[in-house]
XYZ file of N, CA, C and O in Angstrom:
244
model
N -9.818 21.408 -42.089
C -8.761 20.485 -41.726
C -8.504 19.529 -42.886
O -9.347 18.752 -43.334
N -7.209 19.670 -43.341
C -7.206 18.388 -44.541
C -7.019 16.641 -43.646
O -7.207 16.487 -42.439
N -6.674 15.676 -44.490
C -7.110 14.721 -44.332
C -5.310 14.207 -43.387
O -5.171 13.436 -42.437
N -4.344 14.920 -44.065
C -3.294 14.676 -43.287
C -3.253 14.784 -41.622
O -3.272 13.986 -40.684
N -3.186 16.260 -41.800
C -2.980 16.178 -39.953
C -4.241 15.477 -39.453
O -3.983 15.476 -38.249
N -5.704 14.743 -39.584
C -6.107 14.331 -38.936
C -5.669 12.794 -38.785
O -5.755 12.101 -37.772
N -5.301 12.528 -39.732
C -4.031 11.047 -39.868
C -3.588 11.330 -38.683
O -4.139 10.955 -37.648
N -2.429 12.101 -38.746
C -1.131 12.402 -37.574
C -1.377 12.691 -36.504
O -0.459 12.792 -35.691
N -2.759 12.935 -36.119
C -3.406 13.121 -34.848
C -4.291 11.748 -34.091
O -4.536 11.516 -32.907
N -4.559 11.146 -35.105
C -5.071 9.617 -34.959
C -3.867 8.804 -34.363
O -3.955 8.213 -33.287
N -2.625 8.818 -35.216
C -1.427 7.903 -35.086
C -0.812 8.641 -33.601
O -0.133 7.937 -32.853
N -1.023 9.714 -33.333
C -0.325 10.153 -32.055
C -0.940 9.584 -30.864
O -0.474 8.955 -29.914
N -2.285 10.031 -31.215
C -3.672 9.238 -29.937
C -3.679 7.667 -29.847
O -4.077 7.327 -28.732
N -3.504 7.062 -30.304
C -3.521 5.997 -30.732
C -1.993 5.336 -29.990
O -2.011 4.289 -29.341
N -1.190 5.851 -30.137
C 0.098 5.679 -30.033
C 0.035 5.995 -28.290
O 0.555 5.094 -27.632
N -0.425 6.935 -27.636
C -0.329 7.135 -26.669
C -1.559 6.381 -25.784
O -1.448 6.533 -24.567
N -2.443 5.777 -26.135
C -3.100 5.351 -25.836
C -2.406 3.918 -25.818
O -2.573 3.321 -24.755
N -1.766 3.344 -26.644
C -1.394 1.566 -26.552
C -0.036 2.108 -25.342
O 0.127 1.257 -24.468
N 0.796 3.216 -25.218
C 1.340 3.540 -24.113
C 0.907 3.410 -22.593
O 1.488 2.968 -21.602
N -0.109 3.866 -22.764
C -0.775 3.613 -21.199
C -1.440 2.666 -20.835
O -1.513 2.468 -19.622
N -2.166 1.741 -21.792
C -2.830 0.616 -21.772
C -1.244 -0.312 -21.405
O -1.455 -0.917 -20.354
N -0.053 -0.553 -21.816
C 0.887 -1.261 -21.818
C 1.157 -1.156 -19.998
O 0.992 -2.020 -19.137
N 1.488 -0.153 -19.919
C 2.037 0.348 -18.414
C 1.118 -0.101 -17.815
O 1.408 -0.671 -16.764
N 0.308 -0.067 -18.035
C -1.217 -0.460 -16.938
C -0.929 -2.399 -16.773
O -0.945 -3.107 -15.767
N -0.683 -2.752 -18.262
C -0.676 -4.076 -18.126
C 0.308 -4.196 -17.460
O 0.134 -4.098 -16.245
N 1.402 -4.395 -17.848
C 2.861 -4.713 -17.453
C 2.735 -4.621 -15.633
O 2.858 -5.588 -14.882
N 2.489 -3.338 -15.257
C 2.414 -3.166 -13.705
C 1.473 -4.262 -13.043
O 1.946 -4.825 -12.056
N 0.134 -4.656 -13.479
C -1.018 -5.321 -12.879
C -0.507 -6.528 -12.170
O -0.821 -6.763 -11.003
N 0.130 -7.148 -12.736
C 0.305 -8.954 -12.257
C 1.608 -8.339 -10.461
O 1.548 -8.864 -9.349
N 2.531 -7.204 -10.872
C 3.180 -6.851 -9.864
C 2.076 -6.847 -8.571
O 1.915 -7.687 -7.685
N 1.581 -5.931 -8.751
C 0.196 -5.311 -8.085
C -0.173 -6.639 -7.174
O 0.062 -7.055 -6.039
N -0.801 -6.999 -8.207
C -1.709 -8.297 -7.444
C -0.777 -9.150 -6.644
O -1.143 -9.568 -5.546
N 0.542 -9.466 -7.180
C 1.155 -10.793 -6.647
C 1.701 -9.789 -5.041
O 1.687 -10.173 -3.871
N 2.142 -8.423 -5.625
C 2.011 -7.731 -4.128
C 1.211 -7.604 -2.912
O 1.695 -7.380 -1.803
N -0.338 -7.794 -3.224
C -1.417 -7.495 -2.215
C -1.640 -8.611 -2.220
O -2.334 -8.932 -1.256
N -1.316 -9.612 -3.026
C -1.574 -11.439 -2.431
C -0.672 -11.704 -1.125
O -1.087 -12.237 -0.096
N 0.377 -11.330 -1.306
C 1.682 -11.788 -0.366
C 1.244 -10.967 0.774
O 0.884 -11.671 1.718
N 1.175 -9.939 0.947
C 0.505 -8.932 1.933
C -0.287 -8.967 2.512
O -0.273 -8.429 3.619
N -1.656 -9.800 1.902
C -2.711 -10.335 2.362
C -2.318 -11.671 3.599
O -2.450 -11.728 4.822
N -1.824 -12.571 2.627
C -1.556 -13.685 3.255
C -0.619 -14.011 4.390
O -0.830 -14.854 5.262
N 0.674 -13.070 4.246
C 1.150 -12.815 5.831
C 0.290 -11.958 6.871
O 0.617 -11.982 8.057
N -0.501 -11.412 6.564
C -1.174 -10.447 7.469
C -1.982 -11.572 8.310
O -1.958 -11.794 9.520
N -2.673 -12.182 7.316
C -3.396 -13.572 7.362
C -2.587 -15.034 8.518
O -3.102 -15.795 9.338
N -1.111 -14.856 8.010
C -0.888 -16.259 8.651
C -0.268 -15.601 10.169
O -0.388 -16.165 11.256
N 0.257 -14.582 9.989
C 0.606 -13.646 11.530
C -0.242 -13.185 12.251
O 0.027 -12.629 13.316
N -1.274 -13.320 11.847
C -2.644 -12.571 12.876
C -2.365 -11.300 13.136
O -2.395 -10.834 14.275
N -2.070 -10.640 12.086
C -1.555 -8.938 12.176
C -3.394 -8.178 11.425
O -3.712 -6.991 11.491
N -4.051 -9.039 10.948
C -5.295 -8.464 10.764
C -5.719 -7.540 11.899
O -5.619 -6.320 12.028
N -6.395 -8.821 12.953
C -6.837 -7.807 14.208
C -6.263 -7.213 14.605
O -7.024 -6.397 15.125
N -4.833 -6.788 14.905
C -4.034 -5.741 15.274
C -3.883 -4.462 14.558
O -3.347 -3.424 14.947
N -4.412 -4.712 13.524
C -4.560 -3.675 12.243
C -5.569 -2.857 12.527
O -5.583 -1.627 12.477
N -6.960 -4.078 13.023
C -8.234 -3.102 12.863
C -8.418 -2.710 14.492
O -9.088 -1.743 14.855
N -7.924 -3.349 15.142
C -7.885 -2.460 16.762
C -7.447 -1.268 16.812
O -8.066 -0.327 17.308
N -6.107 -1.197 16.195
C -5.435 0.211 15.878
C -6.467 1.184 15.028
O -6.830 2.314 15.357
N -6.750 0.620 14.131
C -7.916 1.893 13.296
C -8.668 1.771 14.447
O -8.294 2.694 15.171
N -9.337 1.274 14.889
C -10.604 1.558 15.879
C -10.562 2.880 16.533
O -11.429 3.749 16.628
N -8.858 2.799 17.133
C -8.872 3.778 18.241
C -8.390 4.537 17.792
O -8.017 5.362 18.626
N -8.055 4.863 16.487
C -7.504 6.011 15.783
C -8.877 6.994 15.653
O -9.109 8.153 15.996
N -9.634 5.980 15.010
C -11.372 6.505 14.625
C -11.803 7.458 15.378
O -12.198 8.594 15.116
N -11.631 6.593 16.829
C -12.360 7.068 17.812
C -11.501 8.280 19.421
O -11.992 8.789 20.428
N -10.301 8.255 18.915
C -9.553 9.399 19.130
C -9.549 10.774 18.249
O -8.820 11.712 18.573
């Protein structure tokens, strides 16, 4: 292997790697501020226990 294409194989990996690391970032703060809000109405509606009654009898059907 000469010294080129392992260059051009570095700069590709590399390149696709700060690609997915980006997407990962960019999406995260969505994510979270999503399952915060989700959390916290579940929380102020008392839709928790109605949540886990329903699994119960799902479980156990």
């Amino acid at each position: 292997m000469d010294g080129g294409f392992v260059g051009v194989v570095h700069a590709i990996l590399t390149a696709l790697g700060a690609m997915v690391a980006q997407t990962l970032l960019l999406c995260f703060p969505q994510l979270t501020a999503g399952l915060l809000y989700a959390d916290r109405r579940l929380r102020r509606e008392g839709l928790a226990s109605e949540l886990e009654r329903q699994s119960q009898e799902l479980s156990s059907a």
